[in-house]
mmCIF file of C-alpha atoms in Angstrom:
data_model
loop_
_atom_site.group_PDB
_atom_site.id
_atom_site.type_symbol
_atom_site.label_atom_id
_atom_site.label_comp_id
_atom_site.label_asym_id
_atom_site.label_seq_id
_atom_site.Cartn_x
_atom_site.Cartn_y
_atom_site.Cartn_z
ATOM 1 C CA MET A 174 134.441 97.907 99.674
ATOM 2 C CA VAL A 175 133.017 100.855 97.756
ATOM 3 C CA GLU A 176 132.902 104.282 99.362
ATOM 4 C CA LEU A 177 129.922 106.393 98.379
ATOM 5 C CA VAL A 178 129.586 110.166 98.527
ATOM 6 C CA PRO A 179 126.386 112.252 98.360
ATOM 7 C CA GLY A 180 124.804 112.217 94.915
ATOM 8 C CA GLU A 181 126.374 108.956 93.738
ATOM 9 C CA VAL A 182 124.393 106.102 92.263
ATOM 10 C CA THR A 183 125.446 102.468 92.679
ATOM 11 C CA LEU A 184 123.920 99.483 90.912
ATOM 12 C CA VAL A 185 124.598 96.043 92.388
ATOM 13 C CA ARG A 186 123.753 92.936 90.398
ATOM 14 C CA GLY A 187 121.933 90.203 92.240
ATOM 15 C CA GLY A 188 123.481 86.936 93.298
ATOM 16 C CA THR A 189 125.973 88.301 95.835
ATOM 17 C CA ASP A 190 125.151 89.596 99.314
ATOM 18 C CA HIS A 191 125.972 93.238 99.872
ATOM 19 C CA TYR A 192 125.683 95.575 102.839
ATOM 20 C CA ILE A 193 125.346 99.327 103.270
ATOM 21 C CA GLY A 194 126.843 101.030 106.310
ATOM 22 C CA HIS A 195 127.693 104.497 107.506
ATOM 23 C CA GLU A 196 131.312 103.461 108.147
ATOM 24 C CA PRO A 197 133.611 100.459 107.585
ATOM 25 C CA GLY A 198 133.205 97.652 110.119
ATOM 26 C CA THR A 199 129.754 98.679 111.251
ATOM 27 C CA ASP A 200 127.362 95.979 112.484
ATOM 28 C CA ARG A 201 125.514 94.134 109.737
ATOM 29 C CA LEU A 202 121.811 94.085 110.475
ATOM 30 C CA GLU A 203 119.018 92.502 108.491
ATOM 31 C CA PRO A 204 116.418 95.099 107.357
ATOM 32 C CA GLU A 205 113.837 93.884 109.881
ATOM 33 C CA GLU A 206 116.332 94.050 112.740
ATOM 34 C CA PHE A 207 117.478 97.531 111.689
ATOM 35 C CA ARG A 208 113.906 98.841 111.551
ATOM 36 C CA ALA A 209 113.113 97.336 114.961
ATOM 37 C CA ARG A 210 116.214 98.859 116.554
ATOM 38 C CA HIS A 211 115.534 102.319 115.120
ATOM 39 C CA ALA A 212 111.738 102.271 115.087
ATOM 40 C CA THR A 213 111.415 105.535 117.011
ATOM 41 C CA ALA A 214 114.297 107.400 115.364
ATOM 42 C CA ARG A 215 113.704 110.149 112.822
ATOM 43 C CA ASP A 216 116.144 111.971 110.575
ATOM 44 C CA SER A 217 115.708 115.134 112.599
ATOM 45 C CA ASP A 218 116.777 113.272 115.764
ATOM 46 C CA ILE A 219 120.229 112.487 114.362
ATOM 47 C CA PRO A 220 122.330 115.498 113.316
ATOM 48 C CA GLY A 221 124.297 114.786 110.168
ATOM 49 C CA ALA A 222 122.406 111.557 109.505
ATOM 50 C CA THR A 223 123.141 109.752 106.254
ATOM 51 C CA VAL A 224 120.076 108.845 104.207
ATOM 52 C CA PHE A 225 120.187 106.068 101.625
ATOM 53 C CA LEU A 226 117.552 105.663 98.937
ATOM 54 C CA CYS A 227 117.502 101.999 97.972
ATOM 55 C CA GLY A 228 115.472 100.354 95.258
ATOM 56 C CA ALA A 229 115.361 96.867 93.759
ATOM 57 C CA TYR A 230 114.315 95.369 90.459
ATOM 58 C CA ARG A 231 113.540 91.766 89.721
ATOM 59 C CA PHE A 232 114.326 90.633 86.192
ATOM 60 C CA SER A 233 113.607 87.328 84.544
ATOM 61 C CA GLY A 234 113.600 86.183 80.982
ATOM 62 C CA ALA A 235 115.931 86.446 78.033
ATOM 63 C CA ILE A 236 115.623 90.214 77.559
ATOM 64 C CA GLY A 237 116.265 91.072 81.205
ATOM 65 C CA ASN A 238 119.121 88.590 81.518
ATOM 66 C CA GLY A 239 120.772 89.968 78.398
ATOM 67 C CA LEU A 240 120.849 93.406 79.994
ATOM 68 C CA LEU A 241 122.128 92.141 83.350
ATOM 69 C CA GLU A 242 124.950 90.183 81.731
ATOM 70 C CA ALA A 243 126.244 93.393 80.164
ATOM 71 C CA LEU A 244 126.609 95.093 83.570
ATOM 72 C CA PRO A 245 129.480 94.789 86.040
ATOM 73 C CA GLN A 246 128.838 93.303 89.490
ATOM 74 C CA VAL A 247 129.013 96.776 91.038
ATOM 75 C CA LEU A 248 128.571 100.000 89.078
ATOM 76 C CA THR A 249 129.063 103.394 90.743
ATOM 77 C CA LEU A 250 128.498 106.718 89.001
ATOM 78 C CA GLN A 251 128.857 110.319 90.147
ATOM 79 C CA ALA A 252 126.517 112.608 88.233
ATOM 80 C CA ALA A 253 128.275 115.693 86.886
ATOM 81 C CA VAL A 254 126.756 119.164 86.870
ATOM 82 C CA GLY A 255 124.278 119.337 83.999
ATOM 83 C CA ASP A 256 123.891 115.550 83.855
ATOM 84 C CA PRO A 257 120.198 114.524 83.781
ATOM 85 C CA LEU A 258 121.107 111.841 86.304
ATOM 86 C CA ARG A 259 121.705 114.551 88.901
ATOM 87 C CA ASP A 260 118.304 116.095 88.158
ATOM 88 C CA VAL A 261 116.535 112.771 88.681
ATOM 89 C CA ILE A 262 118.342 112.197 91.990
ATOM 90 C CA ALA A 263 117.251 115.665 93.123
ATOM 91 C CA LEU A 264 113.654 114.955 92.113
ATOM 92 C CA LEU A 265 113.686 111.669 94.026
ATOM 93 C CA SER A 266 115.001 113.394 97.142
ATOM 94 C CA HIS A 267 112.400 116.154 96.863
ATOM 95 C CA GLU A 268 109.563 113.683 96.375
ATOM 96 C CA LEU A 269 110.603 111.644 99.398
ATOM 97 C CA ALA A 270 110.850 114.759 101.568
ATOM 98 C CA ASN A 271 107.414 116.041 100.513
ATOM 99 C CA PRO A 272 104.837 113.219 100.540
ATOM 100 C CA GLU A 273 101.773 113.929 98.414
ATOM 101 C CA PRO A 274 99.027 111.842 96.807
ATOM 102 C CA GLY A 275 100.368 109.612 94.044
ATOM 103 C CA GLN A 276 103.860 109.538 95.522
ATOM 104 C CA SER A 277 104.404 105.811 94.974
ATOM 105 C CA THR A 278 103.649 106.160 91.263
ATOM 106 C CA VAL A 279 106.012 109.122 90.920
ATOM 107 C CA LEU A 280 108.783 107.297 92.791
ATOM 108 C CA ASP A 281 108.410 104.169 90.655
ATOM 109 C CA ARG A 282 108.648 106.146 87.427
ATOM 110 C CA LEU A 283 111.601 108.192 88.647
ATOM 111 C CA LEU A 284 113.375 104.986 89.619
ATOM 112 C CA ASP A 285 112.736 103.642 86.110
ATOM 113 C CA VAL A 286 114.332 106.759 84.635
ATOM 114 C CA LEU A 287 117.236 106.583 87.091
ATOM 115 C CA LEU A 288 117.975 102.986 86.101
ATOM 116 C CA VAL A 289 117.935 103.747 82.369
ATOM 117 C CA LEU A 290 120.104 106.854 82.709
ATOM 118 C CA THR A 291 122.617 105.016 84.903
ATOM 119 C CA ILE A 292 123.002 102.130 82.461
ATOM 120 C CA ARG A 293 123.190 104.519 79.518
ATOM 121 C CA SER A 294 125.868 106.613 81.234
ATOM 122 C CA ASP A 295 127.954 103.521 81.951
ATOM 123 C CA PHE A 296 127.723 102.203 78.401
ATOM 124 C CA ARG A 297 128.729 105.601 77.023
ATOM 125 C CA ARG A 298 131.924 105.756 79.044
ATOM 126 C CA ILE A 299 133.272 102.196 78.822
ATOM 127 C CA PRO A 300 135.209 100.961 75.757
ATOM 128 C CA ASN A 301 133.660 97.481 75.850
ATOM 129 C CA ALA A 302 129.987 98.462 75.830
ATOM 130 C CA PRO A 303 127.719 95.735 74.404
ATOM 131 C CA ARG A 304 127.651 95.523 70.642
ATOM 132 C CA TRP A 305 123.897 96.110 70.521
ATOM 133 C CA TYR A 306 124.316 99.382 72.415
ATOM 134 C CA ARG A 307 127.123 100.656 70.161
ATOM 135 C CA ALA A 308 125.071 99.731 67.108
ATOM 136 C CA SER A 309 121.962 101.437 68.511
ATOM 137 C CA VAL A 310 123.770 104.794 68.569
ATOM 138 C CA ASP A 311 125.337 104.278 65.130
ATOM 139 C CA PRO A 312 123.353 106.493 62.706
ATOM 140 C CA ARG A 313 123.852 103.888 59.981
ATOM 141 C CA LEU A 314 122.112 101.167 61.994
ATOM 142 C CA SER A 315 119.936 102.793 64.658
ATOM 143 C CA ALA A 316 116.783 103.061 62.540
ATOM 144 C CA ALA A 317 116.926 99.433 61.428
ATOM 145 C CA LEU A 318 117.603 98.148 64.934
ATOM 146 C CA GLN A 319 114.795 100.218 66.397
ATOM 147 C CA ALA A 320 112.399 98.906 63.752
ATOM 148 C CA MET A 321 113.298 95.282 64.473
ATOM 149 C CA HIS A 322 113.069 95.766 68.224
ATOM 150 C CA GLU A 323 109.736 97.576 68.139
ATOM 151 C CA ASP A 324 107.997 95.383 65.554
ATOM 152 C CA ALA A 325 109.477 91.897 65.606
ATOM 153 C CA GLY A 326 106.299 90.555 63.999
ATOM 154 C CA HIS A 327 106.856 92.456 60.752
ATOM 155 C CA PRO A 328 108.219 90.358 57.846
ATOM 156 C CA TRP A 329 111.477 92.299 57.631
ATOM 157 C CA SER A 330 113.881 91.820 54.755
ATOM 158 C CA VAL A 331 117.438 93.022 54.272
ATOM 159 C CA PRO A 332 116.457 95.436 51.445
ATOM 160 C CA GLU A 333 113.709 96.963 53.619
ATOM 161 C CA LEU A 334 116.051 97.392 56.582
ATOM 162 C CA ALA A 335 118.756 98.805 54.339
ATOM 163 C CA ALA A 336 116.287 101.371 53.006
ATOM 164 C CA LEU A 337 115.490 102.469 56.565
ATOM 165 C CA SER A 338 119.211 102.975 57.117
ATOM 166 C CA GLY A 339 119.752 104.858 53.875
ATOM 167 C CA LEU A 340 122.315 102.293 52.685
ATOM 168 C CA SER A 341 122.539 99.879 49.814
ATOM 169 C CA ARG A 342 121.728 96.278 50.624
ATOM 170 C CA ALA A 343 125.368 95.229 50.437
ATOM 171 C CA ALA A 344 126.640 98.165 52.491
ATOM 172 C CA PHE A 345 123.969 97.635 55.153
ATOM 173 C CA ALA A 346 124.651 93.896 55.440
ATOM 174 C CA ARG A 347 128.402 94.511 55.716
ATOM 175 C CA THR A 348 128.048 97.331 58.273
ATOM 176 C CA PHE A 349 125.564 95.335 60.343
ATOM 177 C CA HIS A 350 127.770 92.251 60.434
ATOM 178 C CA GLU A 351 130.828 94.291 61.421
ATOM 179 C CA ALA A 352 128.918 95.991 64.253
ATOM 180 C CA LEU A 353 126.849 93.081 65.603
ATOM 181 C CA GLY A 354 128.971 90.094 64.634
ATOM 182 C CA GLN A 355 126.148 88.391 62.727
ATOM 183 C CA PRO A 356 123.984 88.966 59.642
ATOM 184 C CA PRO A 357 120.788 91.038 60.010
ATOM 185 C CA MET A 358 118.404 88.102 59.584
ATOM 186 C CA ARG A 359 120.280 86.034 62.143
ATOM 187 C CA TYR A 360 120.096 88.905 64.620
ATOM 188 C CA LEU A 361 116.374 89.257 63.923
ATOM 189 C CA THR A 362 115.821 85.537 64.534
ATOM 190 C CA ASP A 363 117.746 85.695 67.817
ATOM 191 C CA TRP A 364 115.659 88.699 68.891
ATOM 192 C CA ARG A 365 112.408 86.961 67.959
ATOM 193 C CA MET A 366 113.420 83.838 69.874
ATOM 194 C CA ALA A 367 114.303 85.911 72.950
ATOM 195 C CA LEU A 368 110.869 87.542 72.843
ATOM 196 C CA ALA A 369 109.242 84.154 72.305
ATOM 197 C CA ARG A 370 110.993 82.672 75.351
ATOM 198 C CA ASP A 371 109.710 85.522 77.502
ATOM 199 C CA HIS A 372 106.169 85.031 76.161
ATOM 200 C CA LEU A 373 106.414 81.318 76.929
ATOM 201 C CA ARG A 374 107.595 82.026 80.480
ATOM 202 C CA ARG A 375 104.767 84.442 81.166
ATOM 203 C CA GLY A 376 102.122 82.188 79.674
ATOM 204 C CA GLU A 377 99.746 84.996 78.710
ATOM 205 C CA LEU A 378 99.620 84.016 75.021
ATOM 206 C CA GLY A 379 98.894 80.773 73.246
ATOM 207 C CA MET A 380 101.148 79.435 70.506
ATOM 208 C CA ALA A 381 99.186 81.216 67.782
ATOM 209 C CA GLY A 382 99.495 84.549 69.585
ATOM 210 C CA ILE A 383 103.206 84.099 70.179
ATOM 211 C CA ALA A 384 103.739 83.124 66.560
ATOM 212 C CA ARG A 385 102.004 86.285 65.325
ATOM 213 C CA SER A 386 103.852 88.530 67.770
ATOM 214 C CA VAL A 387 107.282 87.342 66.649
ATOM 215 C CA GLY A 388 106.702 87.185 62.918
ATOM 216 C CA TYR A 389 105.642 83.632 62.034
ATOM 217 C CA SER A 390 102.651 82.859 59.872
ATOM 218 C CA SER A 391 101.376 79.938 61.945
ATOM 219 C CA PRO A 392 102.034 78.042 65.178
ATOM 220 C CA TYR A 393 103.596 75.277 63.070
ATOM 221 C CA ALA A 394 106.081 77.625 61.437
ATOM 222 C CA PHE A 395 106.931 79.108 64.819
ATOM 223 C CA SER A 396 107.327 75.689 66.454
ATOM 224 C CA ALA A 397 109.665 74.536 63.676
ATOM 225 C CA ALA A 398 111.795 77.684 63.969
ATOM 226 C CA PHE A 399 111.903 77.383 67.763
ATOM 227 C CA ARG A 400 112.956 73.730 67.571
ATOM 228 C CA ARG A 401 115.754 74.593 65.115
ATOM 229 C CA HIS A 402 116.960 77.340 67.425
ATOM 230 C CA HIS A 403 116.696 75.528 70.785
ATOM 231 C CA GLY A 404 116.620 71.836 69.960
ATOM 232 C CA VAL A 405 113.212 71.304 71.588
ATOM 233 C CA PRO A 406 109.665 72.407 70.677
ATOM 234 C CA PRO A 407 108.271 75.461 72.502
ATOM 235 C CA GLY A 408 105.803 73.458 74.602
ATOM 236 C CA ALA A 409 108.540 71.209 75.977
ATOM 237 C CA TRP A 410 110.790 74.220 76.601
ATOM 238 C CA ARG A 411 108.040 75.991 78.560
ATOM 239 C CA GLN A 412 107.348 72.899 80.666
ATOM 240 C CA ARG A 413 111.043 72.513 81.470
ATOM 241 C CA GLU A 414 111.389 76.171 82.482
ATOM 242 C CA SER A 415 108.272 76.107 84.661
ATOM 243 C CA MET A 416 109.760 73.244 86.676
ATOM 244 C CA ARG A 417 112.954 75.082 87.534
ATOM 245 C CA ASP A 418 113.162 76.072 91.161
ATOM 246 C CA GLY A 419 113.680 79.647 92.208
ATOM 247 C CA GLU A 420 112.539 81.328 89.003
ATOM 248 C CA LEU A 421 111.962 85.068 89.615
ATOM 249 C CA LYS A 422 108.908 86.608 88.059
ATOM 250 C CA PRO A 423 109.202 89.960 86.299
ATOM 251 C CA GLY A 424 108.657 92.906 88.615
ATOM 252 C CA GLY A 425 109.039 96.633 88.766
ATOM 253 C CA PRO A 426 110.984 98.741 91.191
ATOM 254 C CA HIS A 427 110.675 98.362 94.938
ATOM 255 C CA LEU A 428 111.773 101.243 97.154
ATOM 256 C CA HIS A 429 112.770 100.932 100.781
#
């Protein structure tokens, strides 16, 4: 059981049922049953009422799963004075209390910001933050990592990445390997393959388009690299994934 106080933010990873109640041992009601029971109640009718703002994200794909795996099952944070997280919570509360045109768009974007700030705050305070996060805030590596992440289709080389970092080739390769546990080109290949898997899942690009987007000169070069990495060609991998039951499609925030 996790006790929450006003102003706290809690992230719960999917896969395990969880319940929110005003006190321990309270009845567990499904959302539809709760709404039916309290259909005529308003906040003003209940002095001292507790109001929860709940939102949900649906992630699928290699990039989303990589982020989820780095998070604990339950993460609770209390925003300190001066923390941007507190400002976003206040903005959300104000927006909900004052409905105006475009509210759904504002709420969705604020929830995006809230999610990012919460994850960032957690990674800053824990000693075992993911390697990619620690490297992304390392001034010796941040520029190179950002370049690879933002333009995976570019034909990056170690000397070019080292120049972005202001290091010699040898110093960059050594620092990168110490921070990420693998050489720069191996990391780049893993990143490209993760992007490729997500493109294959979504199905919005053909093989030629995927190849270009992740840095391969032709569909044949991409297919060969994908087969080396996964043991099967991309077409067979996509067919296998599409047949899996219960696959969640990517989605944005949902408030309730």
